[in-house]
mmCIF file of C-alpha atoms in Angstrom:
data_model
loop_
_atom_site.group_PDB
_atom_site.id
_atom_site.type_symbol
_atom_site.label_atom_id
_atom_site.label_comp_id
_atom_site.label_asym_id
_atom_site.label_seq_id
_atom_site.Cartn_x
_atom_site.Cartn_y
_atom_site.Cartn_z
ATOM 1 C CA MET L 16 13.938 0.773 4.921
ATOM 2 C CA LYS L 17 12.121 3.832 5.835
ATOM 3 C CA LEU L 18 8.665 4.957 4.671
ATOM 4 C CA ILE L 19 7.616 8.435 4.421
ATOM 5 C CA GLY L 20 4.060 10.071 3.971
ATOM 6 C CA ILE L 21 3.301 12.734 1.865
ATOM 7 C CA THR L 22 0.255 14.608 2.300
ATOM 8 C CA GLY L 23 -1.124 18.222 2.061
ATOM 9 C CA PRO L 24 -4.010 20.031 0.097
ATOM 10 C CA THR L 25 -4.088 20.090 -3.726
ATOM 11 C CA GLY L 26 -1.860 23.014 -5.202
ATOM 12 C CA ALA L 27 0.631 23.207 -2.235
ATOM 13 C CA GLY L 28 3.791 21.939 -4.002
ATOM 14 C CA LYS L 29 3.566 17.952 -3.533
ATOM 15 C CA THR L 30 4.708 16.808 -6.928
ATOM 16 C CA THR L 31 7.668 19.522 -6.774
ATOM 17 C CA ALA L 32 8.623 17.668 -3.141
ATOM 18 C CA LEU L 33 8.115 14.022 -4.727
ATOM 19 C CA GLN L 34 10.148 15.160 -7.759
ATOM 20 C CA THR L 35 13.079 16.161 -4.775
ATOM 21 C CA LEU L 36 12.345 12.663 -3.243
ATOM 22 C CA GLU L 37 12.886 10.962 -6.291
ATOM 23 C CA ALA L 38 15.997 12.860 -6.984
ATOM 24 C CA LEU L 39 17.539 11.301 -3.827
ATOM 25 C CA GLY L 40 16.892 7.934 -4.738
ATOM 26 C CA VAL L 41 13.547 7.524 -3.017
ATOM 27 C CA ARG L 42 10.781 5.222 -4.547
ATOM 28 C CA VAL L 43 7.510 7.283 -5.004
ATOM 29 C CA ILE L 44 4.112 5.487 -4.312
ATOM 30 C CA ASP L 45 1.193 7.440 -5.610
ATOM 31 C CA ALA L 46 -2.035 6.401 -3.607
ATOM 32 C CA ASP L 47 -4.553 7.658 -6.650
ATOM 33 C CA ARG L 48 -2.582 5.836 -9.079
ATOM 34 C CA VAL L 49 -2.862 2.989 -7.140
ATOM 35 C CA TYR L 50 -6.580 3.307 -6.640
ATOM 36 C CA HIS L 51 -7.372 3.972 -10.476
ATOM 37 C CA ALA L 52 -5.139 0.816 -11.333
ATOM 38 C CA LEU L 53 -7.473 -1.346 -8.698
ATOM 39 C CA LEU L 54 -10.537 -0.019 -10.073
ATOM 40 C CA GLU L 55 -9.354 -1.504 -13.460
ATOM 41 C CA GLU L 56 -7.714 -4.759 -12.527
ATOM 42 C CA SER L 57 -8.675 -6.115 -9.054
ATOM 43 C CA ALA L 58 -11.820 -8.019 -9.566
ATOM 44 C CA PRO L 59 -11.786 -8.485 -5.220
ATOM 45 C CA LEU L 60 -12.141 -4.735 -5.028
ATOM 46 C CA ARG L 61 -15.055 -4.616 -7.843
ATOM 47 C CA ALA L 62 -17.097 -7.453 -6.073
ATOM 48 C CA ALA L 63 -16.615 -5.653 -2.687
ATOM 49 C CA LEU L 64 -17.830 -2.459 -4.239
ATOM 50 C CA THR L 65 -20.951 -3.974 -6.118
ATOM 51 C CA GLU L 66 -21.691 -5.717 -2.933
ATOM 52 C CA ARG L 67 -22.050 -2.772 -1.069
ATOM 53 C CA PHE L 68 -23.340 0.052 -4.104
ATOM 54 C CA GLY L 69 -25.179 -2.481 -6.432
ATOM 55 C CA GLY L 70 -24.571 -3.235 -10.181
ATOM 56 C CA THR L 71 -25.231 0.341 -11.562
ATOM 57 C CA ILE L 72 -21.770 1.248 -10.524
ATOM 58 C CA LEU L 73 -20.686 -0.720 -13.420
ATOM 59 C CA ASP L 74 -20.369 -0.090 -17.107
ATOM 60 C CA ALA L 75 -21.735 -2.364 -20.002
ATOM 61 C CA ALA L 76 -18.078 -3.850 -19.877
ATOM 62 C CA GLY L 77 -18.049 -4.501 -16.247
ATOM 63 C CA ARG L 78 -15.763 -2.583 -15.116
ATOM 64 C CA VAL L 79 -16.130 0.461 -12.347
ATOM 65 C CA ASP L 80 -17.711 3.417 -13.661
ATOM 66 C CA ARG L 81 -15.979 6.071 -11.615
ATOM 67 C CA LYS L 82 -18.569 8.566 -12.446
ATOM 68 C CA ALA L 83 -21.482 6.512 -11.311
ATOM 69 C CA LEU L 84 -19.783 5.487 -8.060
ATOM 70 C CA ALA L 85 -19.244 9.348 -7.336
ATOM 71 C CA ARG L 86 -22.680 10.183 -7.815
ATOM 72 C CA GLN L 87 -23.663 7.510 -5.362
ATOM 73 C CA VAL L 88 -21.750 9.213 -2.646
ATOM 74 C CA PHE L 89 -21.658 12.609 -3.375
ATOM 75 C CA GLY L 90 -23.328 14.401 -0.802
ATOM 76 C CA ASP L 91 -23.527 11.415 1.567
ATOM 77 C CA PRO L 92 -21.248 11.024 4.392
ATOM 78 C CA ALA L 93 -22.509 7.537 5.319
ATOM 79 C CA ALA L 94 -21.708 6.180 1.460
ATOM 80 C CA LEU L 95 -18.412 8.052 1.395
ATOM 81 C CA ALA L 96 -17.464 6.487 4.926
ATOM 82 C CA ASP L 97 -18.142 3.307 3.394
ATOM 83 C CA LEU L 98 -16.587 3.278 0.106
ATOM 84 C CA ASN L 99 -13.390 4.465 1.915
ATOM 85 C CA ALA L 100 -13.846 1.507 4.160
ATOM 86 C CA VAL L 101 -13.799 -0.875 1.401
ATOM 87 C CA THR L 102 -11.193 0.922 -1.120
ATOM 88 C CA HIS L 103 -8.664 1.900 1.996
ATOM 89 C CA ARG L 104 -8.268 -1.858 2.395
ATOM 90 C CA PHE L 105 -7.039 -2.813 -0.879
ATOM 91 C CA ILE L 106 -4.893 0.357 -1.510
ATOM 92 C CA LEU L 107 -3.112 -0.200 2.085
ATOM 93 C CA ALA L 108 -2.637 -4.007 1.086
ATOM 94 C CA GLU L 109 -1.088 -2.934 -2.536
ATOM 95 C CA ILE L 110 0.996 -0.212 -1.285
ATOM 96 C CA ALA L 111 2.192 -2.497 0.974
ATOM 97 C CA ARG L 112 3.077 -4.670 -1.677
ATOM 98 C CA GLN L 113 4.960 -2.174 -3.704
ATOM 99 C CA ALA L 114 6.746 -0.882 -0.917
ATOM 100 C CA GLU L 115 8.288 -4.452 -0.369
ATOM 101 C CA GLU L 116 8.933 -5.075 -3.742
ATOM 102 C CA ALA L 117 11.347 -1.455 -3.628
ATOM 103 C CA ARG L 118 12.827 -2.423 -0.476
ATOM 104 C CA ASN L 119 13.776 -6.250 -2.250
ATOM 105 C CA GLN L 120 15.130 -3.822 -4.830
ATOM 106 C CA GLY L 121 17.227 -1.947 -2.517
ATOM 107 C CA ALA L 122 15.440 1.149 -2.615
ATOM 108 C CA PRO L 123 16.710 3.533 0.518
ATOM 109 C CA ALA L 124 13.491 4.910 1.098
ATOM 110 C CA VAL L 125 9.813 4.731 0.131
ATOM 111 C CA ALA L 126 7.769 7.957 -0.140
ATOM 112 C CA VAL L 127 3.796 7.575 -0.374
ATOM 113 C CA ASP L 128 2.111 10.477 -1.927
ATOM 114 C CA ALA L 129 -1.839 10.185 -0.616
ATOM 115 C CA ALA L 130 -4.122 12.903 0.057
ATOM 116 C CA ALA L 131 -6.090 10.784 2.559
ATOM 117 C CA LEU L 132 -2.723 9.559 4.347
ATOM 118 C CA LEU L 133 -4.005 10.687 7.806
ATOM 119 C CA GLU L 134 -7.732 9.465 7.560
ATOM 120 C CA SER L 135 -6.805 6.010 6.160
ATOM 121 C CA GLY L 136 -4.252 5.017 9.016
ATOM 122 C CA LEU L 137 -1.532 4.623 6.709
ATOM 123 C CA GLY L 138 0.746 7.877 8.342
ATOM 124 C CA GLU L 139 0.770 5.664 11.842
ATOM 125 C CA GLN L 140 2.615 2.940 9.622
ATOM 126 C CA CYS L 141 4.947 5.680 8.515
ATOM 127 C CA ASP L 142 8.331 6.824 9.651
ATOM 128 C CA ALA L 143 7.675 10.376 9.043
ATOM 129 C CA VAL L 144 4.663 12.173 7.730
ATOM 130 C CA VAL L 145 5.477 15.341 6.105
ATOM 131 C CA GLY L 146 2.543 17.811 5.138
ATOM 132 C CA VAL L 147 3.190 20.260 2.215
ATOM 133 C CA LEU L 148 1.181 23.544 3.005
ATOM 134 C CA ALA L 149 1.194 26.606 1.421
ATOM 135 C CA PRO L 150 -1.572 29.407 1.655
ATOM 136 C CA LYS L 151 -4.807 29.112 0.285
ATOM 137 C CA GLU L 152 -4.756 32.154 -2.112
ATOM 138 C CA LEU L 153 -1.634 30.775 -3.512
ATOM 139 C CA ARG L 154 -2.767 27.507 -3.878
ATOM 140 C CA ILE L 155 -5.772 28.525 -5.821
ATOM 141 C CA ARG L 156 -4.056 30.581 -8.160
ATOM 142 C CA ARG L 157 -1.916 27.626 -8.671
ATOM 143 C CA ILE L 158 -4.901 25.088 -9.540
ATOM 144 C CA MET L 159 -6.464 27.481 -12.037
ATOM 145 C CA ALA L 160 -3.166 27.836 -13.869
ATOM 146 C CA ARG L 161 -2.727 23.909 -13.760
ATOM 147 C CA GLU L 162 -6.013 22.743 -14.513
ATOM 148 C CA GLY L 163 -7.737 25.345 -16.522
ATOM 149 C CA ILE L 164 -10.669 26.068 -14.479
ATOM 150 C CA SER L 165 -12.231 28.947 -13.001
ATOM 151 C CA GLU L 166 -11.543 30.733 -9.648
ATOM 152 C CA ASP L 167 -14.840 29.878 -8.052
ATOM 153 C CA TYR L 168 -14.310 26.064 -9.277
ATOM 154 C CA ALA L 169 -10.808 25.974 -7.685
ATOM 155 C CA ARG L 170 -11.748 28.051 -4.329
ATOM 156 C CA ARG L 171 -14.440 25.275 -4.068
ATOM 157 C CA ARG L 172 -11.917 22.535 -4.159
ATOM 158 C CA ALA L 173 -9.263 24.295 -1.807
ATOM 159 C CA GLU L 174 -11.968 24.890 0.935
ATOM 160 C CA ALA L 175 -13.653 21.205 0.507
ATOM 161 C CA GLN L 176 -10.278 20.052 1.935
ATOM 162 C CA PRO L 177 -9.134 20.458 5.448
ATOM 163 C CA PRO L 178 -7.368 22.817 7.174
ATOM 164 C CA ASP L 179 -3.864 23.926 7.746
ATOM 165 C CA GLY L 180 -4.511 22.554 11.305
ATOM 166 C CA PHE L 181 -5.436 19.254 10.395
ATOM 167 C CA TYR L 182 -2.164 18.789 8.896
ATOM 168 C CA ARG L 183 0.186 20.506 11.174
ATOM 169 C CA ALA L 184 -1.780 18.189 13.848
ATOM 170 C CA GLY L 185 -1.363 14.754 12.254
ATOM 171 C CA CYS L 186 2.046 15.690 10.418
ATOM 172 C CA THR L 187 5.672 15.027 12.069
ATOM 173 C CA HIS L 188 7.084 17.508 9.793
ATOM 174 C CA ILE L 189 5.860 20.562 7.763
ATOM 175 C CA LEU L 190 7.020 21.604 4.648
ATOM 176 C CA GLU L 191 5.860 25.231 4.109
ATOM 177 C CA ASN L 192 5.752 26.586 0.259
ATOM 178 C CA ARG L 193 5.822 30.440 0.593
ATOM 179 C CA PRO L 194 4.496 32.884 -1.321
ATOM 180 C CA GLU L 195 7.696 34.389 -1.621
ATOM 181 C CA ASP L 196 9.769 31.433 -2.639
ATOM 182 C CA SER L 197 11.052 30.693 -5.969
ATOM 183 C CA LEU L 198 11.118 27.290 -7.223
ATOM 184 C CA GLU L 199 14.453 26.604 -6.132
ATOM 185 C CA ALA L 200 14.066 28.082 -2.347
ATOM 186 C CA PHE L 201 11.438 25.484 -1.994
ATOM 187 C CA GLN L 202 13.102 22.580 -3.873
ATOM 188 C CA ASP L 203 16.340 23.513 -1.466
ATOM 189 C CA ARG L 204 13.921 23.512 1.719
ATOM 190 C CA ALA L 205 12.375 19.720 0.577
ATOM 191 C CA LYS L 206 15.955 18.649 0.065
ATOM 192 C CA ALA L 207 17.297 19.666 3.084
ATOM 193 C CA LEU L 208 14.330 18.018 4.962
ATOM 194 C CA PHE L 209 14.349 14.878 3.089
ATOM 195 C CA SER L 210 18.189 14.438 3.340
ATOM 196 C CA ALA L 211 17.703 14.744 6.998
ATOM 197 C CA LEU L 212 14.871 12.300 7.550
ATOM 198 C CA LEU L 213 16.833 9.928 5.002
#
C-alpha cells in the first residue's frame, strides 16, 4: 500500500487534490483533524502538554484550551518548537495507526494531508510527497472568499507560510494550480499525477 503525502500553502487547492484522490479510492487522513481529536481524547498528550506548558492550558473541565495554548507559543519560537516536538510524536503515531487500519481494510493507498508534513519528518516515510502550489495573489483571493476575511488578514496568513521554494525543494512532485486553470483542468492534472503515482 502506498503512502502519499500532500502538503502546500493554504488556498493552493489541496482540498480539490484530496477529493481527486478519494475518487480514486485512496483513504485520506487529515493531520489537523487527527491533532484536534487527540487534543480532545488523548490523556497522554494532555499530560505531556501540561507537563511542558503548565495547568493554565486546561479549561475548567480539564480539556486542553487551544486558545490558551496558542497564546503561550505565539511569538515564542522556542515554545512553538517544544509544542511541535510534543504533538508531532502523538500525531505521527495516530496517523500510522490509521494507515495500518486502511491497509488491513484493503485500501490501495493512503494520502496524508499535513501542513507540516516536511517539518514533522512524516514526508520521509511517504512513497511520494506532492506539494500543491498556486501563485500567492490567487491564494489570497481564495482564502478571503472561503473564510470571509479581510485582504490584510489573508495576506498575513499567506505570508506566514513557507515560500514555494521550500515545497519545491522538499517534495518529490509539484502539482501546479495556475491562475488560468478551470477547476476541471486542475482536477484533470491532479488525476493524471495521482494515477501515475498509484
